[in-house]
C-alpha cells in the first residue's frame, strides 16, 4: 500500500529526507512514522492487505513484507538543494534513478537520455571519445534507460507505437547525451573525484518532473466509450500524490492522463459501505466550448488513503510550510538566506509530451450549475456531492487505522 506519514524530528539530513517503508511483493507500500514498530506492522500486514488492496486471500496469506529505506514524501524539493552530504545525495539519486528506470516517473525520450547520461557518468566515469561505444552501451542499456525504450527487434513499428518512443532512441542517443555531460570544476576530494555534482544534477533534472517525490497508489479509471455498442471498460492507473498536487498516470502506456495542483481541484471519496471504493476528483474544463465541472472517478481500495493524504498535504502546506504552495514545477524556491539554486529551465512542454494531461483518454462526468440545480451534460450519471473546499480543509492525516495499535499513514 502506498501510504505516508506526518512530520517527525529532524536529527540529520538523512533522517529528514528519508523514512523507512514497508513494501510487499505486490508493490504495495506503507511509509512508516518514527513511532511505528516495523515488527508489529509486519504482523498486521495481512490485515492491511485485505483492507486496502484487491489481492486474493491466498496471495495475502503468502505475502511477506520487506523493510526499505525510501525518500520522505513530505521532504520539500527545495530543501534537497541545500544538502551537501554526498551519501545522502547518493541515496536520493538512487531512488530517483530507480523510479525513472522502472517508468514509475514517465519521461520524454530526451529527458530519459539526459538522465541516463548522468547515470553513465556516475557508473563509467568521465566521457572519453570512443569509450564506451554505442555497441558496448547496448549490452547494459537497461541500466541507463527505462525498459520500454530498450526493446529491440520490432523495427519501425516499435519506434512509432507510442510510449514516448521514437526512431533513433537507444544507445546512440544515450551516447550523444553522455558526451555532453559537463564535469564540475574543483570537485576533487582526498579520496578521489566527488560524485556529488552529478548526483545533484540528476536530482535537479528529476525535479522538473511534476510527480517527483510522490507517494504512489494503485487504481483504475473508466475508458472512454468506443463505437456505438462498445463500452470502454477500465484501465489501470497509478495515482501520484505530492505536496503540490495529484497526477493520474497510465500504468501501461507510461504517460500522464491528468495533472492537477491542489488549487485546481476538489475531491472526496466513497467508502466500501456506500459503494465500491472510489476517489472523486473535480476540476474545471470545457465541453464543446461550454465551461463545465468535470468529475473523474478513480476506483481503488486505497481511496480512503489517497483522500487522507490529499487533505494532509494541503494542511501541511497551509500551516507548517508557508512557502510550499508557491513551489511549483518550474523549479524549487531557495530558502531565505540560502544561495540561489543553479539556474534551470522550466519543464518542457513538448508536443505529445508524456507529462502533459490527456483528457481525451479519460471518461469524465461533465456538468454545469444552474442556480440550485445541476444540469448534467454527459454522460447522464452521478452529480457532484462535494462539500469540502480547498479554503476550508481542516483535520489531520489520520485515516486508515485498522487497529488501535497501528497508525496507518
Coordinates of C-alpha atoms in Angstrom, one line a residue:
X1 CA 0.0 0.0 0.0
X2 CA 1.2 3.4 -0.8
X3 CA 1.0 5.4 2.4
X4 CA 2.8 8.3 4.0
X5 CA 3.5 9.8 7.4
X6 CA 3.5 13.1 9.1
X7 CA 6.3 15.4 10.2
X8 CA 8.9 13.9 12.5
X9 CA 12.0 15.0 14.4
X10 CA 14.9 16.2 12.3
X11 CA 18.2 14.9 13.7
X12 CA 20.1 15.0 10.4
X13 CA 19.8 15.2 6.6
X14 CA 19.4 11.5 6.1
X15 CA 16.6 11.2 8.6
X16 CA 14.9 14.3 7.3
X17 CA 14.9 13.3 3.6
X18 CA 14.2 9.6 4.2
X19 CA 11.9 7.4 6.2
X20 CA 11.5 3.6 6.5
X21 CA 9.0 2.0 4.2
X22 CA 7.4 -1.5 4.3
X23 CA 6.8 -3.0 0.9
X24 CA 5.3 -6.2 -0.2
X25 CA 5.9 -8.4 -3.2
X26 CA 2.8 -6.9 -4.7
X27 CA 4.4 -3.4 -4.7
X28 CA 2.1 -2.1 -2.0
X29 CA 3.9 0.3 0.2
X30 CA 3.5 2.0 3.6
X31 CA 5.7 4.9 4.6
X32 CA 6.4 4.5 8.4
X33 CA 6.3 7.1 11.1
X34 CA 9.2 7.2 13.5
X35 CA 7.0 5.8 16.3
X36 CA 5.9 2.8 14.2
X37 CA 7.2 -0.6 15.1
X38 CA 8.1 -2.5 11.9
X39 CA 7.8 -5.9 13.6
X40 CA 4.2 -5.1 14.8
X41 CA 3.2 -3.7 11.4
X42 CA 4.6 -6.8 9.7
X43 CA 2.4 -9.0 11.8
X44 CA -0.6 -6.8 10.8
X45 CA 0.4 -6.9 7.1
X46 CA -2.3 -9.4 6.0
X47 CA -4.9 -7.3 7.7
X48 CA -3.7 -4.2 5.9
X49 CA -3.6 -6.0 2.5
X50 CA -7.2 -7.3 2.9
X51 CA -8.4 -3.8 3.8
X52 CA -6.5 -1.7 1.2
X53 CA -5.8 -4.0 -1.7
X54 CA -7.6 -6.3 -4.1
X55 CA -5.2 -9.1 -3.6
X56 CA -6.8 -12.6 -3.4
X57 CA -6.8 -14.2 0.0
X58 CA -4.3 -16.9 -0.9
X59 CA -1.8 -14.3 -2.2
X60 CA -2.3 -12.3 1.1
X61 CA -1.6 -15.4 3.1
X62 CA 1.7 -16.0 1.2
X63 CA 2.9 -12.3 1.0
X64 CA 5.8 -11.3 3.1
X65 CA 6.7 -7.5 3.6
X66 CA 10.2 -6.2 3.4
X67 CA 11.7 -3.1 5.2
X68 CA 13.1 -0.5 2.8
X69 CA 14.7 3.0 3.1
X70 CA 12.7 5.4 1.0
X71 CA 12.5 9.2 0.4
X72 CA 10.2 11.1 2.8
X73 CA 7.2 12.2 0.7
X74 CA 6.9 15.4 2.8
X75 CA 10.5 16.5 2.3
X76 CA 10.4 19.6 0.0
X77 CA 12.4 19.5 -3.2
X78 CA 13.9 22.9 -2.5
X79 CA 15.5 21.6 0.7
X80 CA 17.2 18.8 -1.2
X81 CA 19.2 21.5 -2.9
X82 CA 20.6 22.5 0.5
X83 CA 22.0 19.1 1.2
X84 CA 25.8 18.7 0.8
X85 CA 26.4 15.3 2.4
X86 CA 27.4 13.1 -0.6
X87 CA 26.0 9.9 0.9
X88 CA 22.5 11.5 1.4
X89 CA 22.7 12.8 -2.2
X90 CA 23.5 9.3 -3.3
X91 CA 20.5 7.9 -1.6
X92 CA 18.2 10.4 -3.2
X93 CA 19.9 9.8 -6.6
X94 CA 19.5 6.0 -6.3
X95 CA 15.8 6.3 -5.5
X96 CA 15.1 8.8 -8.3
X97 CA 17.1 6.6 -10.7
X98 CA 15.1 3.5 -9.7
X99 CA 11.8 5.3 -10.3
X100 CA 12.9 6.5 -13.8
X101 CA 14.2 3.1 -14.9
X102 CA 11.0 1.4 -13.6
X103 CA 9.0 4.0 -15.6
X104 CA 7.3 5.0 -12.4
X105 CA 8.3 8.5 -13.4
X106 CA 7.2 8.8 -17.0
X107 CA 9.8 10.8 -19.0
X108 CA 10.1 12.0 -22.6
X109 CA 12.9 10.4 -24.6
X110 CA 15.1 13.5 -24.4
X111 CA 14.8 13.6 -20.7
X112 CA 15.5 9.8 -20.4
X113 CA 18.6 10.2 -22.4
X114 CA 19.8 13.2 -20.3
X115 CA 19.2 11.3 -17.1
X116 CA 20.7 8.1 -18.5
X117 CA 23.8 10.1 -19.5
X118 CA 24.3 11.2 -15.9
X119 CA 24.0 7.5 -14.8
X120 CA 26.7 6.7 -17.3
X121 CA 28.9 9.4 -15.8
X122 CA 28.4 8.0 -12.3
X123 CA 29.0 4.4 -13.3
X124 CA 31.5 4.7 -16.1
X125 CA 33.4 7.8 -15.2
X126 CA 34.1 10.9 -17.4
X127 CA 33.3 10.5 -21.0
X128 CA 36.2 9.6 -23.3
X129 CA 35.8 9.7 -27.1
X130 CA 35.5 6.2 -28.3
X131 CA 35.0 4.7 -24.9
X132 CA 32.4 3.5 -24.5
X133 CA 30.9 2.9 -27.9
X134 CA 27.2 2.5 -28.8
X135 CA 27.8 -1.2 -29.0
X136 CA 29.1 -1.5 -25.5
X137 CA 26.3 0.6 -24.1
X138 CA 23.8 -1.7 -25.8
X139 CA 24.9 -4.6 -23.7
X140 CA 23.6 -3.0 -20.5
X141 CA 21.2 -0.4 -21.9
X142 CA 18.5 -1.2 -19.3
X143 CA 20.9 0.1 -16.6
X144 CA 20.6 3.6 -18.1
X145 CA 17.2 3.8 -19.8
X146 CA 13.7 2.5 -19.0
X147 CA 12.9 -0.9 -20.3
X148 CA 10.3 0.2 -22.8
X149 CA 12.9 2.3 -24.6
X150 CA 15.4 -0.6 -24.8
X151 CA 13.2 -3.1 -26.7
X152 CA 14.7 -4.4 -29.9
X153 CA 13.6 -6.4 -32.9
X154 CA 10.3 -4.7 -33.9
X155 CA 11.7 -2.2 -36.4
X156 CA 9.9 0.9 -37.3
X157 CA 6.6 -0.3 -35.8
X158 CA 8.2 -0.4 -32.4
X159 CA 9.5 3.1 -32.7
X160 CA 6.2 4.5 -33.7
X161 CA 3.8 2.6 -31.5
X162 CA 3.9 5.2 -28.7
X163 CA 5.0 5.2 -25.0
X164 CA 7.2 8.1 -25.9
X165 CA 9.5 6.1 -28.1
X166 CA 10.8 7.4 -31.4
X167 CA 13.1 6.3 -34.2
X168 CA 16.8 6.6 -33.1
X169 CA 16.1 6.1 -29.4
X170 CA 18.6 3.9 -27.7
X171 CA 22.3 3.6 -27.3
X172 CA 23.3 6.3 -29.9
X173 CA 21.1 9.0 -28.3
X174 CA 22.4 8.0 -24.9
X175 CA 26.0 8.1 -26.1
X176 CA 25.5 11.6 -27.5
X177 CA 24.0 12.8 -24.3
X178 CA 26.8 11.2 -22.3
X179 CA 29.3 13.2 -24.3
X180 CA 27.6 16.4 -23.3
X181 CA 27.8 15.8 -19.5
X182 CA 29.8 18.6 -18.0
X183 CA 32.5 18.0 -15.5
X184 CA 32.4 20.1 -12.3
X185 CA 35.4 22.2 -11.5
X186 CA 37.1 21.7 -8.2
X187 CA 35.2 18.6 -7.2
X188 CA 38.2 16.5 -6.3
X189 CA 38.5 15.2 -2.8
X190 CA 41.3 13.5 -0.9
X191 CA 39.6 10.2 -1.8
X192 CA 39.1 10.9 -5.4
X193 CA 36.7 12.8 -7.6
X194 CA 33.4 13.6 -5.9
X195 CA 30.2 12.4 -7.5
X196 CA 28.1 15.0 -5.6
X197 CA 27.8 17.4 -8.6
X198 CA 26.4 14.5 -10.7
X199 CA 24.0 13.3 -8.0
X200 CA 22.8 16.9 -7.7
X201 CA 22.5 17.3 -11.5
X202 CA 20.4 14.2 -11.6
X203 CA 18.1 15.4 -8.8
X204 CA 17.7 18.8 -10.5
X205 CA 16.7 17.2 -13.7
X206 CA 14.3 14.9 -11.8
X207 CA 12.8 17.9 -10.1
X208 CA 11.5 19.0 -13.5
X209 CA 9.1 16.0 -13.4
X210 CA 5.9 17.2 -11.8
X211 CA 5.4 13.9 -9.9
X212 CA 8.9 13.7 -8.4
X213 CA 8.8 12.6 -4.8
X214 CA 5.2 11.4 -4.9
X215 CA 3.5 8.7 -3.0
X216 CA 2.0 6.2 -5.5
X217 CA -1.3 4.4 -5.3
X218 CA -3.0 1.8 -7.5
X219 CA -6.4 2.3 -9.1
X220 CA -8.5 2.1 -12.3
X221 CA -10.4 4.6 -14.4
X222 CA -13.1 4.3 -16.9
X223 CA -12.1 4.3 -20.6
X224 CA -14.0 6.5 -23.0
X225 CA -16.7 4.5 -24.8
X226 CA -15.6 3.5 -28.3
X227 CA -18.0 2.8 -31.1
X228 CA -21.8 2.5 -31.0
X229 CA -22.1 -0.7 -28.9
X230 CA -18.6 -1.0 -27.4
X231 CA -18.3 0.1 -23.8
X232 CA -15.0 1.5 -22.7
X233 CA -14.1 -0.8 -19.7
X234 CA -11.4 0.3 -17.3
X235 CA -7.7 0.9 -17.5
X236 CA -5.1 0.6 -14.6
X237 CA -3.6 3.8 -13.4
X238 CA -1.1 5.0 -10.8
X239 CA -2.2 7.9 -8.7
X240 CA 0.8 10.1 -7.7
X241 CA 0.3 12.5 -4.8
X242 CA 2.8 15.0 -3.6
X243 CA 2.9 18.2 -1.6
X244 CA 2.0 20.1 -4.8
X245 CA -0.9 18.1 -6.4
X246 CA -2.2 14.9 -7.9
X247 CA -1.2 13.1 -11.1
X248 CA -3.0 10.2 -12.7
X249 CA -0.6 8.1 -14.8
X250 CA -1.5 5.4 -17.3
X251 CA 0.3 2.3 -15.9
X252 CA 0.6 0.6 -19.3
X253 CA 1.3 3.5 -21.7
X254 CA 3.7 5.3 -19.3
X255 CA 2.2 8.8 -19.7
X256 CA 0.2 11.3 -17.6
X257 CA -3.6 11.2 -18.1
X258 CA -4.3 14.1 -15.7
X259 CA -2.2 16.5 -13.6
X260 CA -3.8 18.9 -11.1
X261 CA -2.5 21.3 -8.4
X262 CA -4.4 21.3 -5.2
X263 CA -5.6 24.8 -6.1
X264 CA -7.3 23.3 -9.2
X265 CA -9.3 20.5 -7.7
X266 CA -11.9 19.4 -5.2
X267 CA -12.1 15.8 -4.0
X268 CA -13.9 13.3 -2.0
X269 CA -14.1 9.5 -1.6
X270 CA -16.8 6.9 -1.1
X271 CA -16.2 4.0 1.3
X272 CA -17.0 0.3 0.6
X273 CA -20.0 0.7 2.9
X274 CA -21.6 3.1 0.4
X275 CA -20.5 1.5 -2.9
X276 CA -17.2 0.5 -4.5
X277 CA -14.3 2.5 -3.0
X278 CA -13.8 5.5 -5.2
X279 CA -11.7 8.6 -5.2
X280 CA -13.5 11.5 -6.9
X281 CA -11.5 14.4 -8.4
X282 CA -13.5 17.5 -9.5
X283 CA -11.8 20.1 -11.8
X284 CA -12.6 22.8 -14.3
X285 CA -12.9 22.0 -18.0
X286 CA -14.9 22.6 -21.1
X287 CA -17.4 20.6 -23.1
X288 CA -17.7 21.7 -26.8
X289 CA -16.8 25.2 -25.8
X290 CA -19.0 25.3 -22.7
X291 CA -17.2 25.7 -19.3
X292 CA -18.1 22.7 -17.2
X293 CA -17.1 21.0 -14.0
X294 CA -15.5 17.6 -14.6
X295 CA -15.6 14.6 -12.3
X296 CA -13.1 11.8 -12.6
X297 CA -13.9 8.5 -10.9
X298 CA -10.9 6.5 -9.7
X299 CA -11.7 3.0 -8.5
X300 CA -9.4 1.9 -5.7
X301 CA -9.4 0.2 -2.4
X302 CA -6.9 2.8 -1.4
X303 CA -9.3 5.7 -2.0
X304 CA -9.5 6.4 1.7
X305 CA -5.7 6.6 2.0
X306 CA -5.5 8.9 -1.1
X307 CA -8.2 11.2 0.2
X308 CA -6.5 11.5 3.6
X309 CA -3.1 12.2 2.0
X310 CA -4.5 15.0 -0.2
X311 CA -6.1 16.6 2.9
X312 CA -2.9 16.2 4.9
X313 CA -0.7 17.7 2.1
X314 CA -2.9 20.7 1.8
X315 CA -3.0 21.2 5.6
X316 CA 0.8 20.9 5.7
X317 CA 1.2 23.5 3.0
X318 CA -1.1 25.9 4.8
X319 CA 0.4 25.6 8.3
X320 CA 3.9 24.2 8.7
X321 CA 5.4 25.2 5.3
X322 CA 4.2 28.7 4.3
X323 CA 6.4 28.7 1.2
X324 CA 5.3 25.3 -0.1
X325 CA 2.2 26.4 -2.0
X326 CA 4.4 28.7 -4.2
X327 CA 6.7 25.8 -5.0
X328 CA 5.8 24.6 -8.5
X329 CA 7.0 22.6 -11.4
X330 CA 9.1 25.5 -12.6
X331 CA 11.7 24.6 -10.1
X332 CA 12.4 24.8 -6.3
X333 CA 12.4 28.0 -4.4
X334 CA 15.5 29.0 -2.4
X335 CA 15.0 29.4 1.3
X336 CA 15.7 32.8 2.8
X337 CA 19.4 33.4 3.4
X338 CA 20.5 30.5 1.3
X339 CA 22.3 30.8 -2.0
X340 CA 20.1 30.6 -5.1
X341 CA 20.0 27.2 -6.8
X342 CA 21.6 26.8 -10.2
X343 CA 19.6 28.2 -13.0
X344 CA 17.3 25.6 -14.6
X345 CA 14.8 25.7 -17.3
X346 CA 11.1 25.0 -16.6
X347 CA 9.8 21.6 -17.5
X348 CA 9.5 21.0 -21.2
X349 CA 6.0 21.1 -22.7
X350 CA 6.8 19.3 -26.0
X351 CA 4.0 18.4 -28.3
X352 CA 2.8 15.0 -27.1
X353 CA 5.0 15.1 -24.0
X354 CA 4.3 12.2 -21.6
X355 CA 3.9 14.7 -18.7
X356 CA 1.0 16.6 -20.4
X357 CA -2.5 15.7 -19.5
X358 CA -4.5 13.5 -21.9
X359 CA -8.1 14.2 -21.0
X360 CA -9.3 12.6 -24.3
X361 CA -8.2 9.3 -22.8
X362 CA -10.4 9.7 -19.8
X363 CA -14.1 9.2 -19.3
X364 CA -15.3 12.0 -17.1
X365 CA -18.7 13.2 -15.8
X366 CA -19.4 16.7 -17.1
X367 CA -21.9 19.1 -15.6
X368 CA -22.8 22.8 -15.2
X369 CA -24.6 24.5 -12.3
X370 CA -27.9 26.4 -12.9
X371 CA -28.9 28.0 -9.7
X372 CA -29.5 25.3 -7.2
X373 CA -29.9 22.6 -9.8
X374 CA -27.3 20.5 -11.6
X375 CA -27.6 20.2 -15.3
X376 CA -25.8 17.1 -16.4
X377 CA -24.0 17.4 -19.7
X378 CA -22.7 13.9 -20.5
X379 CA -22.9 11.1 -19.6
X380 CA -26.1 11.3 -17.6
X381 CA -24.7 9.9 -14.4
X382 CA -23.8 11.0 -10.9
X383 CA -23.7 14.7 -10.0
X384 CA -21.2 16.4 -7.7
X385 CA -21.5 15.8 -4.0
X386 CA -18.6 17.8 -2.8
X387 CA -18.9 19.9 0.3
X388 CA -15.1 20.0 1.0
X389 CA -13.3 23.0 -0.5
X390 CA -9.6 23.9 -0.5
X391 CA -10.1 27.0 1.7
X392 CA -12.0 25.1 4.4
X393 CA -9.8 22.0 4.7
X394 CA -9.5 21.0 8.4
X395 CA -8.5 18.0 10.3
X396 CA -5.4 15.9 10.2
X397 CA -4.0 12.9 8.4
X398 CA -5.4 10.1 10.5
X399 CA -7.2 7.8 8.1
X400 CA -6.6 4.1 7.7
X401 CA -6.2 2.8 11.3
X402 CA -7.1 -0.9 11.2
X403 CA -6.4 -1.3 14.9
X404 CA -5.8 1.0 17.9
X405 CA -2.2 -0.1 18.0
X406 CA -1.3 0.9 14.4
X407 CA -1.5 4.4 12.9
X408 CA -1.8 3.8 9.2
X409 CA -0.1 6.6 7.2

